[in-house]
Short mmCIF file of N, CA and C in Angstrom, two decimals:
data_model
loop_
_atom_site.label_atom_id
_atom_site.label_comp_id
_atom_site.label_asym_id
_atom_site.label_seq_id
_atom_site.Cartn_x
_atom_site.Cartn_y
_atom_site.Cartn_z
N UNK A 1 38.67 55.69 -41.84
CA UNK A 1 39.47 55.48 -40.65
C UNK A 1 40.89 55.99 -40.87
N UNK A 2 41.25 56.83 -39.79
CA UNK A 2 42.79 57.08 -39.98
C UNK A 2 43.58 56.51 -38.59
N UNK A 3 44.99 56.59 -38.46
CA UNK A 3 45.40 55.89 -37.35
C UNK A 3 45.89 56.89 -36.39
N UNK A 4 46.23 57.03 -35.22
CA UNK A 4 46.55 57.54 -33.77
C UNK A 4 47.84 57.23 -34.14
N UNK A 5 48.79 57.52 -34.79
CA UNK A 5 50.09 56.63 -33.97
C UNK A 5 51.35 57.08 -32.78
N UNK A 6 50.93 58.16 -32.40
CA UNK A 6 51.60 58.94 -30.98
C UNK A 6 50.77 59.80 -30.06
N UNK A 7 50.80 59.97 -28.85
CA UNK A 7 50.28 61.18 -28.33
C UNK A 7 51.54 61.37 -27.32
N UNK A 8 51.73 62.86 -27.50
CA UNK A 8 52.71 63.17 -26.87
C UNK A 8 52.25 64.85 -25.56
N UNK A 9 52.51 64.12 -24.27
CA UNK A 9 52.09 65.00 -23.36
C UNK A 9 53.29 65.65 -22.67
N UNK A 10 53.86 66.80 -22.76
CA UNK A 10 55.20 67.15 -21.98
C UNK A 10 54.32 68.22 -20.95
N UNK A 11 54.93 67.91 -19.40
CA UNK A 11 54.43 68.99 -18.78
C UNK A 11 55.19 70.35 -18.80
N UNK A 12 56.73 70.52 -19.35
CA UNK A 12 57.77 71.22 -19.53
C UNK A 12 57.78 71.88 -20.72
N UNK A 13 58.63 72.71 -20.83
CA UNK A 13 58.92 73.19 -22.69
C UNK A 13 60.57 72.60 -22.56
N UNK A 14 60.68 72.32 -23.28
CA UNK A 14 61.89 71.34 -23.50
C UNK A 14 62.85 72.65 -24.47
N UNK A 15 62.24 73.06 -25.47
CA UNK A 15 62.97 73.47 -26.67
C UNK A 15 62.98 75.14 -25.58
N UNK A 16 63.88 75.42 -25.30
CA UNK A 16 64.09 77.00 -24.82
C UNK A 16 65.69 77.54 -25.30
N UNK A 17 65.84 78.77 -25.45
CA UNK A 17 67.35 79.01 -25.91
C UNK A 17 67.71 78.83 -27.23
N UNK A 18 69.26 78.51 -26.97
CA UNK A 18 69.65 78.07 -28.54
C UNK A 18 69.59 76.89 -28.86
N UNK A 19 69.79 76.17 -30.06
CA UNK A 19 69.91 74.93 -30.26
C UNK A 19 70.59 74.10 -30.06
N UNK A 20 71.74 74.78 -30.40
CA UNK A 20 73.08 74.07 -29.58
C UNK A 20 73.57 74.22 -28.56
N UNK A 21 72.73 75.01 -27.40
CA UNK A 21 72.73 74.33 -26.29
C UNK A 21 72.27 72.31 -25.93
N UNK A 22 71.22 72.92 -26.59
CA UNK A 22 70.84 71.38 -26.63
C UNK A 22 69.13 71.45 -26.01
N UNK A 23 68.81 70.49 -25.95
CA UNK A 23 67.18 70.88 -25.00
C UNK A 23 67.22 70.69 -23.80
N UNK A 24 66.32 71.12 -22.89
CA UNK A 24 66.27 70.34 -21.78
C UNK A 24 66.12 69.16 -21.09
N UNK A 25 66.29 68.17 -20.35
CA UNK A 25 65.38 67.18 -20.02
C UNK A 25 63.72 66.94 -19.87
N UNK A 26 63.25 65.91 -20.39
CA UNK A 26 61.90 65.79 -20.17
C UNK A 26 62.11 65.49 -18.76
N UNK A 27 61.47 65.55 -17.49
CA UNK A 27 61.26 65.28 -16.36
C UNK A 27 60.42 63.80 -16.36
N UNK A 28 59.96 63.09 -17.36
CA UNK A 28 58.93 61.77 -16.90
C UNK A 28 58.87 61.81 -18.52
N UNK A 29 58.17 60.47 -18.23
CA UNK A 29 57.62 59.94 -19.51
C UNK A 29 56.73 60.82 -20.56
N UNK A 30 56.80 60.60 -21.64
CA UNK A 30 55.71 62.01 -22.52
C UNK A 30 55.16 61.00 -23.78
N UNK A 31 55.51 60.04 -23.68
CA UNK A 31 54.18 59.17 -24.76
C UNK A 31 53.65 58.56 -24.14
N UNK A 32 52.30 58.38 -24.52
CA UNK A 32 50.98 58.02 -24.16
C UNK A 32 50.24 57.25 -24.42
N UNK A 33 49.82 56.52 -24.42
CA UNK A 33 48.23 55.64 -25.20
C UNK A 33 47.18 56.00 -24.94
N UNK A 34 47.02 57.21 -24.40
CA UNK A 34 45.46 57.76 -24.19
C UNK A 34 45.75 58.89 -23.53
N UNK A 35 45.31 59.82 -23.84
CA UNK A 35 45.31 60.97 -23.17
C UNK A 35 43.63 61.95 -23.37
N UNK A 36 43.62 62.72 -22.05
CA UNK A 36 42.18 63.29 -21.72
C UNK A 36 42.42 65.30 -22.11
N UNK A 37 41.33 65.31 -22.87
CA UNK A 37 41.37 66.64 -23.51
C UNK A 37 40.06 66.87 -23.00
N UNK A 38 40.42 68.74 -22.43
CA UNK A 38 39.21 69.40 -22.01
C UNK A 38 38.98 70.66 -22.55
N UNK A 39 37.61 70.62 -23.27
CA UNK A 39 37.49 71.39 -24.32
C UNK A 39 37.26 72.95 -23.32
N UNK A 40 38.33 73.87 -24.90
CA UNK A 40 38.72 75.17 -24.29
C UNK A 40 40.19 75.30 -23.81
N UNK A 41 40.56 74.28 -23.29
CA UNK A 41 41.57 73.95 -22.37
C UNK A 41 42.91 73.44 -22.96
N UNK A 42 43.13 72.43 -23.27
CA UNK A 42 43.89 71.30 -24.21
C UNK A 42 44.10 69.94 -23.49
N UNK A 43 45.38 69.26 -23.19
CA UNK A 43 45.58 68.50 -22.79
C UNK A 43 45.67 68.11 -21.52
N UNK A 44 45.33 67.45 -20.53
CA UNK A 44 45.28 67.48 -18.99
C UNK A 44 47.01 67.15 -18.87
N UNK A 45 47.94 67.59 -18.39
CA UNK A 45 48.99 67.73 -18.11
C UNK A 45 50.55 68.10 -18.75
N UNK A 46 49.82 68.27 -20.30
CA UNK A 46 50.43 69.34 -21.11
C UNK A 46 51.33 70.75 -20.52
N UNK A 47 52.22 71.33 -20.97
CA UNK A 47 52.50 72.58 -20.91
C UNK A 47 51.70 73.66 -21.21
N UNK A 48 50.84 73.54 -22.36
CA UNK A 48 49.97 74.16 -22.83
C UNK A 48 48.23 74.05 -22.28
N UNK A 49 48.31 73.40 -21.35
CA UNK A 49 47.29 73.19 -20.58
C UNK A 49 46.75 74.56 -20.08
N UNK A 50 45.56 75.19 -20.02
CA UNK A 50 45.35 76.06 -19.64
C UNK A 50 46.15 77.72 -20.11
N UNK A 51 46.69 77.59 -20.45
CA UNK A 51 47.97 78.63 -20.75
C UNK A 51 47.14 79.91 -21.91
N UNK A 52 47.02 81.15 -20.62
CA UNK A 52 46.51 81.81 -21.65
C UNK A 52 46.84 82.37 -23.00
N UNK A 53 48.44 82.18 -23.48
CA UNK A 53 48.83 82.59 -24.17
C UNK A 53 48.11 81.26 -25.63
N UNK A 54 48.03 80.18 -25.21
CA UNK A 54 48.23 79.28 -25.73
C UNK A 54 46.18 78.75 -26.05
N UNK A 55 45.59 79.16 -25.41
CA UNK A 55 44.40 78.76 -25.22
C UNK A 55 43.38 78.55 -26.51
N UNK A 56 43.93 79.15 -27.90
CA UNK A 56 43.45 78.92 -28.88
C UNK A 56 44.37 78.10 -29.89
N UNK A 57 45.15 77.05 -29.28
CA UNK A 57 46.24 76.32 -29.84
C UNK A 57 46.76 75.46 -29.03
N UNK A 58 46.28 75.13 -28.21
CA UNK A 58 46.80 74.29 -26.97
C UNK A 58 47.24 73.10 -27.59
N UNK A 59 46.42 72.22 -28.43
CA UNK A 59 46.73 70.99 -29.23
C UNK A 59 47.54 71.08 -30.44
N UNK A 60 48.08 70.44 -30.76
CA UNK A 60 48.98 70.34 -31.80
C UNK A 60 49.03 68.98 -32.56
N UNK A 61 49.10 69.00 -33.85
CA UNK A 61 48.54 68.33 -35.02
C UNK A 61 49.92 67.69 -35.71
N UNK A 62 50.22 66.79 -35.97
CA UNK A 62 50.80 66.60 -37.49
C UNK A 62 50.70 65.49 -38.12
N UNK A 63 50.61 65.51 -39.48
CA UNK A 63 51.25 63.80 -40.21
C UNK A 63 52.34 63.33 -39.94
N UNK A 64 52.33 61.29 -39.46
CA UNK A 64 53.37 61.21 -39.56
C UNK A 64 53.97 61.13 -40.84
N UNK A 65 53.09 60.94 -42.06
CA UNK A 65 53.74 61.09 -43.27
C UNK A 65 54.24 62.28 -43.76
N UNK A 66 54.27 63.47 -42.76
CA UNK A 66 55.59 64.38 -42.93
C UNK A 66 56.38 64.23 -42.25
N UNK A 67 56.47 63.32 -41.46
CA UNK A 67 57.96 62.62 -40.61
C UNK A 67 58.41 62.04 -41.09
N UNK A 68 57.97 61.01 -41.98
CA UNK A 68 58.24 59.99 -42.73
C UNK A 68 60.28 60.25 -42.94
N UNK A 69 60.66 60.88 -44.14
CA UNK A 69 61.87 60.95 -44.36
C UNK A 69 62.46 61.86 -43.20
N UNK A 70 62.27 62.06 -41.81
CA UNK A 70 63.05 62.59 -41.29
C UNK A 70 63.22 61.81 -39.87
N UNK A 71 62.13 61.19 -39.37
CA UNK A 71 62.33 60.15 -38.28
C UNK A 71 61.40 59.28 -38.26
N UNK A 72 61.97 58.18 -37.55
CA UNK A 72 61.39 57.25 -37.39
C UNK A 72 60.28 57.38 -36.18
N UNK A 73 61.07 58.05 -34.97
CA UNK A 73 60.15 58.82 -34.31
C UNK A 73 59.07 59.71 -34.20
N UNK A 74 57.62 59.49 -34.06
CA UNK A 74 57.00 60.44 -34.37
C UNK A 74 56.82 61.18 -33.60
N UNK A 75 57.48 61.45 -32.28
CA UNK A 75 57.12 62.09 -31.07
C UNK A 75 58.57 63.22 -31.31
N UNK A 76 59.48 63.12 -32.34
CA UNK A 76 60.65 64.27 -32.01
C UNK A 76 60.13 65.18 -32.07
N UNK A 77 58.83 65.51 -32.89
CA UNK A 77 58.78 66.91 -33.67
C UNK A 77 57.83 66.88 -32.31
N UNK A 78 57.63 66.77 -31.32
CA UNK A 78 56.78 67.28 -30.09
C UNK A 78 55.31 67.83 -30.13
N UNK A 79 54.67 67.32 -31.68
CA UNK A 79 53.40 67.64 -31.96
C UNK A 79 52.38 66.78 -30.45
N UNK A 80 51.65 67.28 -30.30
CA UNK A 80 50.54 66.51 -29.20
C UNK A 80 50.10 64.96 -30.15
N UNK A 81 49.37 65.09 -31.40
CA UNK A 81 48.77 63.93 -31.71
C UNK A 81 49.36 64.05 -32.76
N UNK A 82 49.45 62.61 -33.52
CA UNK A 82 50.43 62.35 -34.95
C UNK A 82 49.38 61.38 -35.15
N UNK A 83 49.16 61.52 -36.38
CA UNK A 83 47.85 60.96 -37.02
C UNK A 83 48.81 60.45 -38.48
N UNK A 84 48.29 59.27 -39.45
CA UNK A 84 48.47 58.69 -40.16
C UNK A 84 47.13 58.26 -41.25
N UNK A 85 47.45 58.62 -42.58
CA UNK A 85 45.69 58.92 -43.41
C UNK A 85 45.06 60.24 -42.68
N UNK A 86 45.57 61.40 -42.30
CA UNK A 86 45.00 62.83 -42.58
C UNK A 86 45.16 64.05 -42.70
N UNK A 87 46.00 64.32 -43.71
CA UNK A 87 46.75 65.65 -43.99
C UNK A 87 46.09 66.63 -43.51
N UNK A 88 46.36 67.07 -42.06
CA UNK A 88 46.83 67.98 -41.02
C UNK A 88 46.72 69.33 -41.87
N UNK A 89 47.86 69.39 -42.45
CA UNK A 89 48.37 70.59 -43.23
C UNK A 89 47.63 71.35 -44.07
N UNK A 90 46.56 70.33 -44.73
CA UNK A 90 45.50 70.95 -45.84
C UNK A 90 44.23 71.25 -45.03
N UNK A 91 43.92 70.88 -43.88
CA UNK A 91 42.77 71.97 -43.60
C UNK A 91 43.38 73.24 -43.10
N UNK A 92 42.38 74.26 -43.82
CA UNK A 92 42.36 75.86 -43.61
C UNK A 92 41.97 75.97 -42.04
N UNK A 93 42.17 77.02 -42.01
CA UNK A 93 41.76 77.74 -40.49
C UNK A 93 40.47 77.54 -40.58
N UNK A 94 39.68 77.35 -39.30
CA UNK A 94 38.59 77.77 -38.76
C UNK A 94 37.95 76.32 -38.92
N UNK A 95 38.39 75.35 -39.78
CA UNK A 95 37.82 73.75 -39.87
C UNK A 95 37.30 72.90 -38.40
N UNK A 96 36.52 72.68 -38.20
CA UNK A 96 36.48 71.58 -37.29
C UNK A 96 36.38 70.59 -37.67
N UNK A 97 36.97 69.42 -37.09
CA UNK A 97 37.10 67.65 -37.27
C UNK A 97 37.07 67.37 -35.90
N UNK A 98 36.68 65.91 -36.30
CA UNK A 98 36.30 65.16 -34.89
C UNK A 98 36.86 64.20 -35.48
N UNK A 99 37.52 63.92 -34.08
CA UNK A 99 38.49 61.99 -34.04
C UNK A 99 37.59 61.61 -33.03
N UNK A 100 37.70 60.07 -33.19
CA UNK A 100 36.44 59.46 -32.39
C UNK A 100 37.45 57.98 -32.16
N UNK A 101 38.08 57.65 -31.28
CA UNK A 101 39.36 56.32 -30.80
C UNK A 101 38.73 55.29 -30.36
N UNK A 102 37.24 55.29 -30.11
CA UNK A 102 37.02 54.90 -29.06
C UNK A 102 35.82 55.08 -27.90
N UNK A 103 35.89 56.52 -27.49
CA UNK A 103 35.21 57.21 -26.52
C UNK A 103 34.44 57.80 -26.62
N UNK A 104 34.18 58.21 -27.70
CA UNK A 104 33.36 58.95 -28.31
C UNK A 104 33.86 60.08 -29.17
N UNK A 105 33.59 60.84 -29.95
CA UNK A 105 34.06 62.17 -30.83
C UNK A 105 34.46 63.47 -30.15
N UNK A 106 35.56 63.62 -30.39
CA UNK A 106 36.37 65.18 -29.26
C UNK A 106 36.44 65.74 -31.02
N UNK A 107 35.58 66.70 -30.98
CA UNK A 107 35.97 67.76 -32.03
C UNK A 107 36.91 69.02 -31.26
N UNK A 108 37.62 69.45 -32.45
CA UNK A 108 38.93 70.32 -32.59
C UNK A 108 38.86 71.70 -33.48
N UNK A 109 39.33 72.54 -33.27
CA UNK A 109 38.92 73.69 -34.49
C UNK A 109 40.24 74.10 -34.82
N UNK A 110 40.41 74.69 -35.64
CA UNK A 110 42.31 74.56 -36.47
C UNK A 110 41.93 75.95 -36.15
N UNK A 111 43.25 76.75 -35.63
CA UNK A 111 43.71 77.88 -35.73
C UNK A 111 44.13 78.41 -36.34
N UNK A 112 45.79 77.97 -36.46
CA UNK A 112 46.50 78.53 -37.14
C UNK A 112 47.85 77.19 -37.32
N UNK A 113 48.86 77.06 -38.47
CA UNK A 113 49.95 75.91 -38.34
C UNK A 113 50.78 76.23 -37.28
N UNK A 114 50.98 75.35 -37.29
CA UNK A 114 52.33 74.90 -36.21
C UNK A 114 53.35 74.84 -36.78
N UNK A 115 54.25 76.10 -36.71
CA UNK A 115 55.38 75.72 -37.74
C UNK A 115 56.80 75.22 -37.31
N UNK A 116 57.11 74.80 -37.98
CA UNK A 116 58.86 74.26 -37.67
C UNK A 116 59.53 75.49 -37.14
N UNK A 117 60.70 74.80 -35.90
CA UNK A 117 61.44 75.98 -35.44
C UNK A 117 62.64 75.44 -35.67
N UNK A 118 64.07 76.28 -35.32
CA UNK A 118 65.01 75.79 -35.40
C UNK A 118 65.88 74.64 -34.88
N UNK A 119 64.54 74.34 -33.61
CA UNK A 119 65.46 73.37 -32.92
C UNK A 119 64.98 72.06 -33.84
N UNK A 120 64.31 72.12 -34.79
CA UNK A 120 63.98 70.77 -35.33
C UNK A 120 65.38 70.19 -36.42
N UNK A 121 66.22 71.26 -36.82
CA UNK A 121 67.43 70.24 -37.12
C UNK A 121 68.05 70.00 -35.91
N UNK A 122 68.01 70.41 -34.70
CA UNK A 122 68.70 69.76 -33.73
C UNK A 122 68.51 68.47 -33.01
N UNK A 123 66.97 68.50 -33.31
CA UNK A 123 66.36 67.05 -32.60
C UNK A 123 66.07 66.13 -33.58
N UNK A 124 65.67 66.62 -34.92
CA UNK A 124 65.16 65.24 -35.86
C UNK A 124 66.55 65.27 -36.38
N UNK A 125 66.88 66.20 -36.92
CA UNK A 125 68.32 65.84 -38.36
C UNK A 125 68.08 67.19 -39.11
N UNK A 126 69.82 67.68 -39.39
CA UNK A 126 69.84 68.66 -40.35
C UNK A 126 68.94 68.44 -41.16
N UNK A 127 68.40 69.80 -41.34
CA UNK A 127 67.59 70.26 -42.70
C UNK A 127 66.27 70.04 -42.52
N UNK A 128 65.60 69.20 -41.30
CA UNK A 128 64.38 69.18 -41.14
C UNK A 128 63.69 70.75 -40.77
N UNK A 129 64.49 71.66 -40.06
CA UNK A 129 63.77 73.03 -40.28
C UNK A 129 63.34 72.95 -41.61
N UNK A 130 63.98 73.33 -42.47
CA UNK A 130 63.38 73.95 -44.04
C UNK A 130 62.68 72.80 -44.38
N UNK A 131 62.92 71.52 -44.35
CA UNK A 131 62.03 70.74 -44.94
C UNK A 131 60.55 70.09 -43.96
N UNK A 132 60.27 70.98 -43.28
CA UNK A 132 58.97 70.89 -42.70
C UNK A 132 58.11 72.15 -42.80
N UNK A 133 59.29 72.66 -43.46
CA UNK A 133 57.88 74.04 -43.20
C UNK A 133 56.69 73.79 -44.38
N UNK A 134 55.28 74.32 -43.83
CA UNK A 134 54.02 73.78 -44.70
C UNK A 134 54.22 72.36 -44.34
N UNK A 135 54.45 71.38 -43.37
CA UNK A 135 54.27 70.12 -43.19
C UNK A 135 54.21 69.74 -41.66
N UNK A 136 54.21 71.21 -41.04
CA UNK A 136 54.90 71.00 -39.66
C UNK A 136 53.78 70.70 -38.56
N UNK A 137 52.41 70.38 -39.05
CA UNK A 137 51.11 70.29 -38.27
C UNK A 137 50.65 71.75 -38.20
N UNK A 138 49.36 71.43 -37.27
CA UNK A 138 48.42 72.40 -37.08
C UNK A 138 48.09 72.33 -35.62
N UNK A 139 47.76 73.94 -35.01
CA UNK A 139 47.42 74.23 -33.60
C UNK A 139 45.87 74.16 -33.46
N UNK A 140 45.34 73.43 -32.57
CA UNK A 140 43.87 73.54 -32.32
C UNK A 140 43.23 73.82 -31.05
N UNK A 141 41.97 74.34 -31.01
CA UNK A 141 41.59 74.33 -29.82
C UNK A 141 40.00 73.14 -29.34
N UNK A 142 40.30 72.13 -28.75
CA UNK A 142 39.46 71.46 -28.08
C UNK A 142 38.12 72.28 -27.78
N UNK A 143 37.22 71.82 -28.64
CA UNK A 143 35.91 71.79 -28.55
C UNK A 143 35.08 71.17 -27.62
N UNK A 144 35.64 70.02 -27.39
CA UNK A 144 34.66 68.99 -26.31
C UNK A 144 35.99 68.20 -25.28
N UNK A 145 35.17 67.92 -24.47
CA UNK A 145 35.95 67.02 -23.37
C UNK A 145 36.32 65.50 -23.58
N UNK A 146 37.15 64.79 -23.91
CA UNK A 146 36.94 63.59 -24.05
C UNK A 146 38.28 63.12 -24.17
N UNK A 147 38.24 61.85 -24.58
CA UNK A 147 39.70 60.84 -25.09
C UNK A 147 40.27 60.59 -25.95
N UNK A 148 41.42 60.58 -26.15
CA UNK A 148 41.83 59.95 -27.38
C UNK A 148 42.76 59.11 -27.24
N UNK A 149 42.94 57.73 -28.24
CA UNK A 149 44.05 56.60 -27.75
C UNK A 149 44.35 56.47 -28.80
N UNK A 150 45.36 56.18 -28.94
CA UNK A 150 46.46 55.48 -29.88
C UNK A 150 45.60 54.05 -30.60
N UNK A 151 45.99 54.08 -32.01
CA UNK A 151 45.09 53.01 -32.38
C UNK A 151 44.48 53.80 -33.73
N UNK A 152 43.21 53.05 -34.19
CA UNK A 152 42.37 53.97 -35.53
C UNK A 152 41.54 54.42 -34.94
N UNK A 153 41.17 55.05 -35.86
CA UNK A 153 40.34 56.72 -35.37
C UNK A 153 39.42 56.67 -36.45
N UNK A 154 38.34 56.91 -35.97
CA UNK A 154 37.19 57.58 -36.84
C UNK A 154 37.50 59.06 -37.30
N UNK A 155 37.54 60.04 -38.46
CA UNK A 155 37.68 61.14 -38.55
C UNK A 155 36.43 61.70 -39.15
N UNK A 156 35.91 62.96 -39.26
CA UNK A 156 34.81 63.74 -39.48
C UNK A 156 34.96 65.00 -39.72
N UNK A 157 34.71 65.51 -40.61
CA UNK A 157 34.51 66.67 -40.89
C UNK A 157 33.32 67.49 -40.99
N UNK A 158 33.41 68.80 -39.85
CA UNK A 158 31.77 69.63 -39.79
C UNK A 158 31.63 70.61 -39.97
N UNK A 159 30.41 71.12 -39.88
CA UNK A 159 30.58 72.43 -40.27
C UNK A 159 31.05 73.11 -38.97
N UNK A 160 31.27 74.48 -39.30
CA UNK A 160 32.40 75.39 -37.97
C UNK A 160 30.77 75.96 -37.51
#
């Protein structure tokens, strides 16, 4: 069992420009206790929802135990799901896993990482750019349709 401990849905891109501009406003609320993923697709009201640029990465991955020394927040770094007990970072490309909250098992297939950008010393704290890179999560694409909630999680690993 590993734990859910954020899901974060923005319908906006927040981080655009420079950093010290600053970000944009979120328009509404963006944490969650359950959110609905449609496989192929990503998150139902995501930015990355549908987005062809985005369609093999729509979801986004990280430990919060690579947040750990940089926030208390696990939603700054704007990953979609923050998981606790499953280093994100160490599966290779092409892996599928299934989290199961609840609803049944939504398997995921890893693309490629999600890496730290610059605005992450602007939003977590100096120095979190360099000290996330290789920690910064992973991009996936939704395999199946289903739920996921905040809480413990069944995890699984299959074959691709």
């Amino acid at each position: 069992m590993i734990e859910i401990v954020a899901l974060h849905v923005s319908p906006v891109h927040a981080f655009e420009g420079r950093p010290s501009d600053g970000p944009r406003p979120d328009p509404g609320p963006v944490s969650r206790d359950h959110v609905v993923v449609r496989a192929g697709l990503g998150i139902v009201g995501d930015r990355y929802f549908n987005h062809p640029a985005h369609r093999n990465a729509a979801v986004t991955f990280i430990s919060a135990e690579s947040l750990r020394e940089w926030s208390a927040d696990p939603l700054l770094a704007r990953r979609n799901v923050v998981v606790r007990g499953f280093d994100v970072d160490a599966l290779p490309r092409g892996t599928v896993f299934s989290l199961d909250s609840g609803d049944g098992p939504v398997r995921f297939e890893v693309h490629r990482p999600a890496h730290p950008c610059a605005w992450m010393d602007q939003v977590i704290g100096p120095g979190a750019f360099k000290g996330l890179r290789g920690r910064g999560g992973i991009r996936c694409v939704p395999l199946d349709d289903g739920v996921l909630r905040t809480g413990k999680s069944a995890v699984a690993m299959m074959d691709a």
